Amino acid sequence: MSMEELDKALNELQNDSTSEVDNHKSLEMDSRERRSLLSISYRHLDAEQEMKRMFGSRVVNSESRAAGRVIKRSKLSTPKVDWPPYKKQGLSMELLETVNGVSYFAFKHDEEYQDAQLEFLSTVAVHDANALMALFHRHPYHIDCLLQVSEIAKHSGDWTNAGECVERALYACERAFHHHFTFGSGTVRLSYKRSENRSFFLAILRHIQFLARRGCWRTAFEFNKLLFSLDPEVDPLGALLSMDAYALSAREYDFVIHMSNIWKTGGSIYPVDLMSMPNFAYSTAYAQFKLSLMDEASETLKKAMCKFPLVVPRLLEKLGETGAINDQPFLQGAPTPYLELLESEVVERTHELYKEPEVLRWFKETARSISDQLKLHTPPRKVDCAEHTSAPLSVVRHAVVSDIQSLFAYLPSIAAGSSFHMYDPLPPPDSESGYDLDDRMRSNPRRTHHRLLNNFLENIGAIAQPGDNHAAAMRQLIEEQMHVLGRIPGAFPEEEEEEEGERELLDQLVEQQLQEALLADHEQRQDGQGQGHPPAHP
């Protein structure tokens, strides 16, 4: 090899090395910026502090409860003095692996928690509200039970208790955290495929909804970031679809602009570029407007309107501005069901922000300025990603668990034709678990049936009140337990009775348990009257 050839080879090697170093620095910078977008501010997770900033400490403190038992502090919730004492319930967390500075964790159920989980699933399967409440009192920090009771309370209009159940669930999850689970760093992950992890995801989402209802937008935004950071590649509950709206409501305009410029997705369920999503396209323009970047804001809004025109007439209609512009140019071309769902969500989540007179005026003027342009050019009416026709499962799940009823009209048949429970809505098809509940039931059937029998006996107390039709209620309760057990409560698996014999035994059991419950109630009354107390049921 000549000296010239050697010099040339060395120069090429040096150039390759320099290029590799530059690429590494670029990737490292990109990774650092992405992690900064996912980092959580612990002080902004406190809804009570945000309420104090809005209404003053005196007002908030007057509404809080009197001091009492000291409860361990929590970053995710505000423990109440009347909550049951926390005891280790068999929920923990394990570190699975750490890859490129990102740590992957999973919640873990021990045998005690597995038994409670099995009991919960059996209770929900037969829609037994009494058994659910009995479980709720015996296991006051069982996550799925708390979420289910919260839903019941919410649908009955008891928003206070519904919110407290969710906060208690978050508290229980936090007490189970691994000591390396630093969720504020943006470098910890939980897989939604793992069934034990999904309760934590849902508890965060429910908490966000209650925070938004109270107007705690800064806290809701921070929790939304936390929800997204747990599994940003999959985004199982569609946190990216609501992040911009919470950020705008919290006046975090810089975050919206920075997020839309920096963050790139995998291109499977969302477009690679966030500006190709309806929510970030419109929200970035709004954020620029609020930061007085008028030229950039108008240009960004024009691009958003050209790419996602259906948002314009629907948002103006939502604001009562029908007829403010010519709608026809914005209604050309039918969007795919997925895109229509995303465009509708933009309207539902952000229309309140456009009520300000100066914002609405800017919006309408911009719409009029591009009207002629839309007449000449109809944009592609689909989402720029791999799954662009029908909404992906994660987006459907997001719509199902949202409080936006109007989105249900755009859901595909996967949601309309599926039966699911709100404690685990639309579980992933490749769901996995650290244990098999069916094997657990088969491995110790006597223990399982003994526990269900105990539930049955506890519920009898709730039924046996004087003046009611006890026999019918008792028979219904026993038949529900027979549905779960496959036989009368208390019968051993080996025993096989004839149908007529089972019916006789059922009648005897109803009469016997009813007499015992009423006798116990009568004795309790006598004791109360003997001690000078009024009867419990006058």
XYZ file of C-alpha atoms in Angstrom:
538
model
C 0.000 0.000 0.000
C 1.380 3.386 -1.008
C 1.538 6.359 1.351
C -1.251 8.124 -0.569
C -3.549 5.118 -0.216
C -2.723 4.896 3.493
C -3.502 8.586 4.034
C -6.788 8.203 2.158
C -7.795 5.184 4.257
C -6.968 7.010 7.498
C -8.993 10.041 6.430
C -12.013 7.861 5.590
C -11.700 6.088 8.931
C -11.532 9.431 10.740
C -14.567 10.728 8.858
C -16.557 7.586 9.665
C -15.571 7.870 13.310
C -16.576 11.546 13.423
C -19.907 10.774 11.761
C -20.572 7.957 14.219
C -19.817 10.230 17.176
C -22.139 12.932 15.771
C -24.939 10.396 15.271
C -24.455 9.086 18.798
C -24.597 12.633 20.207
C -27.726 13.333 18.168
C -29.453 10.182 19.414
C -28.351 10.920 22.977
C -29.698 14.480 22.709
C -32.957 13.220 21.240
C -33.279 10.625 24.000
C -32.581 13.242 26.666
C -35.204 15.611 25.238
C -37.768 12.836 24.966
C -37.193 11.889 28.581
C -37.548 15.505 29.660
C -40.985 15.545 28.011
C -41.981 12.496 30.074
C -40.551 13.703 33.382
C -43.066 14.406 36.134
C -43.124 17.295 38.604
C -44.066 15.763 41.962
C -45.258 19.068 43.390
C -47.800 19.385 40.597
C -49.369 16.016 41.437
C -51.073 17.544 44.480
C -54.620 18.579 43.581
C -55.169 20.106 47.015
C -52.279 22.507 46.494
C -53.671 23.510 43.107
C -57.057 24.157 44.718
C -55.333 26.362 47.291
C -53.635 28.333 44.523
C -57.013 28.863 42.846
C -59.277 29.520 45.837
C -56.939 30.285 48.720
C -55.789 28.181 51.655
C -58.571 29.368 53.960
C -61.348 28.095 51.687
C -59.673 24.763 50.949
C -58.664 24.135 54.557
C -62.213 24.811 55.760
C -63.428 22.063 53.453
C -60.798 19.547 54.534
C -61.432 17.129 57.352
C -60.289 17.517 60.896
C -56.857 16.225 61.791
C -56.662 12.710 63.133
C -54.629 9.588 62.632
C -51.323 10.258 60.870
C -51.166 8.538 57.479
C -48.045 7.895 55.444
C -47.579 10.637 52.857
C -48.203 9.876 49.217
C -47.113 11.516 45.967
C -50.082 10.240 43.969
C -52.976 10.940 46.312
C -54.012 12.766 49.469
C -54.744 10.132 52.143
C -57.805 10.841 54.286
C -57.883 10.379 58.030
C -60.973 8.162 57.847
C -59.417 5.668 55.447
C -58.944 2.166 56.867
C -55.449 1.466 58.218
C -53.202 0.195 55.451
C -51.910 -3.337 55.887
C -49.748 -5.286 53.488
C -52.220 -7.039 51.263
C -49.967 -9.088 48.996
C -49.438 -6.493 46.255
C -45.829 -5.727 45.356
C -43.674 -4.753 42.390
C -40.652 -6.392 40.797
C -37.929 -5.083 38.494
C -37.816 -7.156 35.318
C -34.915 -5.594 33.401
C -33.136 -2.362 32.537
C -32.333 -1.590 28.893
C -30.586 1.606 27.706
C -31.360 3.379 30.947
C -35.050 2.452 30.894
C -36.283 0.119 33.660
C -39.185 -2.274 33.135
C -41.306 -3.235 36.144
C -44.392 -5.335 36.872
C -46.857 -5.526 39.744
C -46.962 -8.878 41.502
C -49.738 -10.678 43.422
C -48.863 -13.076 46.234
C -51.217 -15.913 47.270
C -53.293 -13.713 49.571
C -53.911 -11.160 46.837
C -54.569 -13.918 44.301
C -57.313 -15.272 46.554
C -58.876 -11.811 46.827
C -58.604 -11.364 43.066
C -60.319 -14.691 42.442
C -63.065 -13.726 44.860
C -63.491 -10.395 43.101
C -63.790 -11.989 39.667
C -66.342 -14.504 40.965
C -68.366 -11.719 42.544
C -68.386 -9.590 39.406
C -69.308 -12.581 37.256
C -72.627 -13.026 39.096
C -73.251 -9.263 39.547
C -73.515 -9.676 43.321
C -73.411 -6.168 44.818
C -73.645 -7.465 48.408
C -70.676 -9.766 47.946
C -68.730 -6.942 46.281
C -69.302 -4.652 49.258
C -68.374 -7.452 51.660
C -65.107 -7.868 49.756
C -64.648 -4.101 49.796
C -64.827 -4.058 53.596
C -62.584 -7.104 54.078
C -59.971 -5.929 51.557
C -60.208 -2.116 51.648
C -57.140 -1.702 49.430
C -57.879 -4.237 46.710
C -57.345 -2.213 43.519
C -59.909 -3.749 41.151
C -62.566 -3.758 43.856
C -61.942 -0.063 44.559
C -62.224 0.788 40.872
C -65.456 -1.194 40.536
C -67.024 0.419 43.613
C -65.931 3.809 42.275
C -67.804 3.176 39.034
C -70.924 2.158 40.950
C -70.727 5.293 43.094
C -70.170 7.498 40.038
C -73.183 6.117 38.197
C -75.323 6.696 41.291
C -74.174 10.326 41.457
C -71.895 9.965 44.478
C -68.869 11.699 42.942
C -67.118 12.293 46.278
C -66.895 8.628 47.237
C -66.173 7.668 43.631
C -63.142 9.930 43.621
C -61.954 8.757 47.029
C -62.041 5.117 45.943
C -59.759 5.942 43.024
C -57.405 7.914 45.263
C -57.287 4.981 47.668
C -56.420 2.677 44.775
C -53.536 4.961 43.777
C -52.377 5.037 47.386
C -52.353 1.242 47.553
C -50.410 1.028 44.282
C -47.833 3.515 45.526
C -47.325 1.571 48.756
C -46.450 -1.432 46.589
C -43.893 0.399 44.402
C -40.395 -1.011 43.970
C -37.827 1.277 45.583
C -36.287 1.906 42.137
C -39.623 2.803 40.548
C -38.900 6.523 40.207
C -41.935 7.372 38.116
C -41.030 11.059 37.940
C -37.918 10.383 35.872
C -39.711 9.310 32.693
C -37.503 6.212 32.512
C -39.732 3.556 34.103
C -42.144 1.366 32.165
C -45.060 -0.976 32.825
C -46.472 -3.282 30.165
C -50.225 -3.069 29.677
C -50.183 -6.674 28.470
C -49.480 -7.755 32.058
C -52.883 -8.023 33.714
C -51.528 -7.099 37.154
C -50.358 -3.741 35.757
C -53.594 -2.665 34.114
C -55.321 -1.632 37.353
C -52.686 1.060 37.914
C -53.188 2.458 34.407
C -56.955 2.617 34.911
C -56.649 4.180 38.369
C -54.541 7.003 36.905
C -57.020 7.550 34.077
C -60.000 7.665 36.448
C -58.135 10.084 38.686
C -57.438 12.364 35.703
C -61.142 12.442 34.898
C -62.065 13.397 38.472
C -59.345 16.080 38.501
C -60.692 17.578 35.283
C -64.184 17.605 36.760
C -62.835 19.682 39.662
C -60.972 22.025 37.311
C -57.518 20.952 38.524
C -56.035 21.185 35.055
C -52.362 21.397 36.050
C -52.624 18.271 38.157
C -54.625 16.468 35.465
C -51.973 17.367 32.886
C -49.181 16.003 35.087
C -51.037 12.733 35.663
C -51.735 12.486 31.934
C -47.990 12.712 31.291
C -47.448 9.989 33.882
C -50.024 7.764 32.182
C -48.348 8.228 28.811
C -44.840 7.683 30.200
C -45.652 4.214 31.557
C -45.942 2.719 28.050
C -45.370 5.465 25.437
C -44.823 3.088 22.527
C -48.187 1.356 22.919
C -50.119 4.153 24.708
C -52.787 1.622 25.775
C -55.275 4.199 27.077
C -54.702 6.880 24.443
C -53.053 9.411 26.763
C -51.499 11.172 23.750
C -54.995 12.015 22.479
C -55.817 14.087 25.563
C -52.367 15.392 26.550
C -52.553 18.553 24.438
C -56.019 19.505 25.743
C -54.952 19.198 29.388
C -51.749 21.128 28.632
C -53.690 23.992 27.021
C -56.173 24.098 29.908
C -53.197 24.236 32.293
C -51.648 27.001 30.125
C -48.598 24.885 29.390
C -48.302 26.316 25.882
C -44.550 25.817 25.549
C -44.947 22.125 26.296
C -47.446 21.656 23.453
C -45.134 23.330 20.930
C -42.075 21.473 22.185
C -43.900 18.129 22.213
C -45.198 18.541 18.677
C -41.712 19.399 17.395
C -39.677 16.779 19.273
C -41.781 13.679 19.829
C -41.905 11.027 17.118
C -44.042 7.889 17.297
C -43.435 4.462 15.799
C -45.947 5.160 13.027
C -48.148 2.162 13.776
C -51.207 3.558 15.597
C -50.320 7.259 15.322
C -48.557 9.292 12.619
C -44.793 9.580 13.117
C -45.082 13.381 13.194
C -47.497 14.671 15.844
C -48.460 17.583 13.605
C -50.169 14.974 11.418
C -52.599 14.304 14.289
C -55.703 16.542 14.458
C -55.337 17.333 18.159
C -51.716 18.492 18.039
C -52.195 20.286 14.698
C -54.900 22.559 16.145
C -53.488 22.762 19.674
C -50.055 23.870 18.467
C -51.660 26.743 16.564
C -53.670 27.692 19.658
C -50.533 27.588 21.842
C -48.661 29.838 19.392
C -51.573 32.275 19.382
C -51.543 32.423 23.193
C -47.799 33.112 23.131
C -48.449 36.028 20.719
C -46.677 34.280 17.832
C -49.365 35.528 15.492
C -47.804 34.836 12.096
C -46.734 31.309 13.074
C -50.111 30.642 14.712
C -52.118 31.641 11.624
C -49.914 29.618 9.305
C -50.112 26.557 11.574
C -53.895 26.885 11.857
C -54.284 27.120 8.074
C -52.339 23.887 7.648
C -54.462 22.207 10.318
C -57.701 23.334 8.679
C -56.549 22.179 5.250
C -55.548 18.762 6.552
C -58.429 18.232 9.002
C -61.260 20.458 7.695
C -64.139 18.675 9.438
C -63.023 20.128 12.776
C -63.956 23.643 11.631
C -67.751 23.331 11.079
C -68.195 20.951 14.003
C -66.337 23.208 16.413
C -68.272 26.282 15.290
C -71.532 24.350 15.620
C -70.520 23.314 19.142
C -69.966 26.988 19.965
C -73.336 28.024 18.539
C -71.716 29.789 15.598
C -73.677 27.994 12.869
C -73.666 30.048 9.688
C -70.570 32.038 10.653
C -68.752 30.659 7.584
C -69.579 28.712 4.454
C -69.412 25.067 5.627
C -69.413 23.377 2.244
C -65.675 23.547 1.453
C -64.913 21.946 4.842
C -67.283 19.026 4.290
C -65.713 17.659 1.100
C -64.395 14.122 1.205
C -65.492 11.463 3.661
C -62.949 10.722 6.403
C -62.103 7.187 7.488
C -63.815 6.120 10.729
C -60.514 6.447 12.602
C -59.912 10.026 11.411
C -63.503 11.042 12.128
C -63.126 9.759 15.675
C -59.934 11.811 16.177
C -61.459 14.948 14.662
C -64.567 14.609 16.833
C -62.437 14.264 19.952
C -60.616 17.511 19.147
C -63.961 19.298 19.119
C -65.219 17.701 22.323
C -62.024 18.310 24.317
C -61.056 21.818 23.198
C -64.190 23.720 22.140
C -64.353 25.549 25.489
C -60.934 27.080 24.775
C -62.250 28.811 21.655
C -64.998 30.713 23.469
C -62.708 33.670 24.151
C -63.778 36.432 21.725
C -60.288 37.131 20.335
C -59.572 33.427 19.829
C -62.927 32.806 18.130
C -62.464 35.835 15.884
C -59.007 34.610 14.798
C -60.369 31.106 14.183
C -63.235 32.314 11.957
C -61.061 34.740 9.996
C -58.533 32.000 9.292
C -61.298 29.623 8.185
C -62.672 32.182 5.734
C -59.200 32.830 4.304
C -58.697 29.202 3.230
C -62.239 28.489 2.072
C -61.407 29.027 -1.606
C -58.251 26.942 -1.284
C -60.251 23.957 -0.004
C -62.623 24.171 -2.963
C -59.695 23.462 -5.295
C -57.946 20.816 -3.231
C -59.407 17.972 -1.157
C -56.833 16.517 1.266
C -56.458 12.780 1.903
C -59.049 11.960 4.572
C -57.179 9.303 6.527
C -54.737 9.087 9.425
C -51.130 8.939 8.226
C -50.137 5.712 9.986
C -50.130 1.943 9.422
C -53.543 1.336 11.044
C -55.323 4.178 9.244
C -58.770 2.764 8.421
C -60.326 1.467 11.612
C -59.361 2.820 15.017
C -56.693 0.700 16.783
C -57.668 -1.164 19.938
C -55.884 1.334 22.211
C -57.799 4.257 20.681
C -61.099 2.364 20.968
C -60.289 1.619 24.600
C -59.525 5.305 25.134
C -62.937 6.280 23.761
C -64.744 3.614 25.794
C -63.292 4.724 29.136
C -63.595 8.447 28.397
C -66.452 10.486 29.787
C -67.284 11.765 26.282
C -70.499 10.020 25.328
C -70.605 11.448 21.793
C -67.481 9.481 20.828
C -69.366 6.193 21.177
C -71.056 6.836 17.836
C -67.711 6.475 16.055
C -66.587 3.255 17.713
C -66.075 0.205 15.496
C -67.832 -3.108 15.965
C -64.968 -4.347 18.148
C -66.420 -2.214 20.959
C -70.119 -2.330 20.073
C -70.195 -6.110 19.828
C -67.895 -6.911 22.739
C -68.786 -7.613 26.341
C -66.326 -6.254 28.865
C -66.049 -5.043 32.442
C -65.034 -1.496 33.323
C -62.337 -2.748 35.712
C -60.537 -4.148 32.632
C -62.094 -2.709 29.453
C -61.109 -4.388 26.172
C -58.058 -6.298 27.444
C -55.302 -6.854 24.866
C -55.583 -10.137 22.946
C -52.017 -11.075 23.945
C -52.689 -10.489 27.633
C -50.349 -12.243 30.074
C -50.165 -12.749 33.814
C -47.710 -13.864 36.444
C -50.121 -16.631 37.489
C -53.131 -18.552 36.191
C -56.351 -18.004 38.138
C -57.909 -21.166 36.711
C -54.960 -23.222 37.912
C -55.178 -21.475 41.267
C -58.831 -22.472 41.625
C -58.161 -26.042 40.545
C -55.139 -26.392 42.824
C -57.104 -25.491 45.963
C -60.842 -25.813 45.286
C -61.791 -26.444 48.909
C -60.263 -23.141 49.993
C -61.962 -21.272 47.156
C -65.405 -22.698 47.903
C -64.971 -22.116 51.624
C -64.315 -18.450 50.934
C -67.386 -18.144 48.678
C -69.506 -19.843 51.330
C -68.300 -17.284 53.871
C -69.379 -14.513 51.482
C -72.775 -16.151 51.181
C -73.238 -16.307 54.956
C -72.137 -12.680 55.380
C -74.680 -11.549 52.810
C -77.471 -13.259 54.707
C -77.110 -10.647 57.421
C -77.826 -7.935 54.895
C -80.951 -9.752 53.693
C -82.493 -10.729 57.013
C -84.374 -7.571 58.012
C -87.851 -7.869 59.586
C -90.823 -7.205 57.347
C -89.155 -8.248 54.079
C -89.647 -11.277 51.883
C -86.544 -13.081 53.178
C -87.173 -16.439 51.560
C -87.219 -15.106 48.008
C -84.098 -13.005 48.557
C -82.327 -15.894 50.282
C -83.210 -18.304 47.506
C -81.884 -15.864 44.887
C -78.613 -15.498 46.809
C -78.144 -19.257 47.070
C -78.913 -19.776 43.402
C -76.325 -17.150 42.490
C -73.741 -19.016 44.531
C -74.825 -22.286 42.906
C -74.107 -20.643 39.556
C -70.541 -19.944 40.688
C -69.891 -23.181 42.553
C -71.912 -25.549 40.405
C -73.726 -26.788 43.528
C -75.312 -25.639 46.772
C -72.952 -23.644 49.034
C -71.307 -25.926 51.561
C -71.640 -29.126 49.533
C -68.401 -30.951 48.796
C -67.291 -31.379 45.174
C -67.588 -35.161 45.407
C -71.240 -35.047 46.419
C -73.700 -35.414 43.547
C -77.337 -35.016 44.515
C -80.340 -35.688 42.340
C -82.201 -32.620 41.146
C -85.163 -33.268 43.448
C -82.882 -33.855 46.436
C -80.995 -30.651 45.715
C -84.238 -28.694 45.674
C -85.277 -30.122 49.048
C -81.863 -29.305 50.487
C -82.125 -25.788 49.091
C -85.513 -25.270 50.790
C -84.139 -26.592 54.085
C -81.084 -24.398 53.865
C -83.170 -21.292 53.157
C -85.413 -21.962 56.151
C -82.532 -22.846 58.480
C -80.354 -19.848 57.617
C -83.321 -17.488 57.726
C -84.336 -18.687 61.193
C -80.780 -18.378 62.493
C -80.372 -14.867 61.063
C -83.691 -13.669 62.506
C -82.952 -15.272 65.875
C -79.567 -13.528 66.039
C -81.197 -10.239 65.125
C -83.875 -10.707 67.807
C -81.254 -11.457 70.480
C -79.286 -8.369 69.464
C -82.425 -6.248 69.868
C -83.130 -7.699 73.310
C -79.570 -6.970 74.412
C -79.840 -3.412 73.123
C -83.132 -2.756 74.915
C -81.792 -4.316 78.096
C -78.895 -1.841 78.093
C -81.211 1.109 77.601
C -80.547 1.585 73.909
C -83.353 2.094 71.411
C -83.986 -0.749 68.997
C -82.003 -0.658 65.749
C -85.155 -0.969 63.596
C -88.164 0.809 65.144
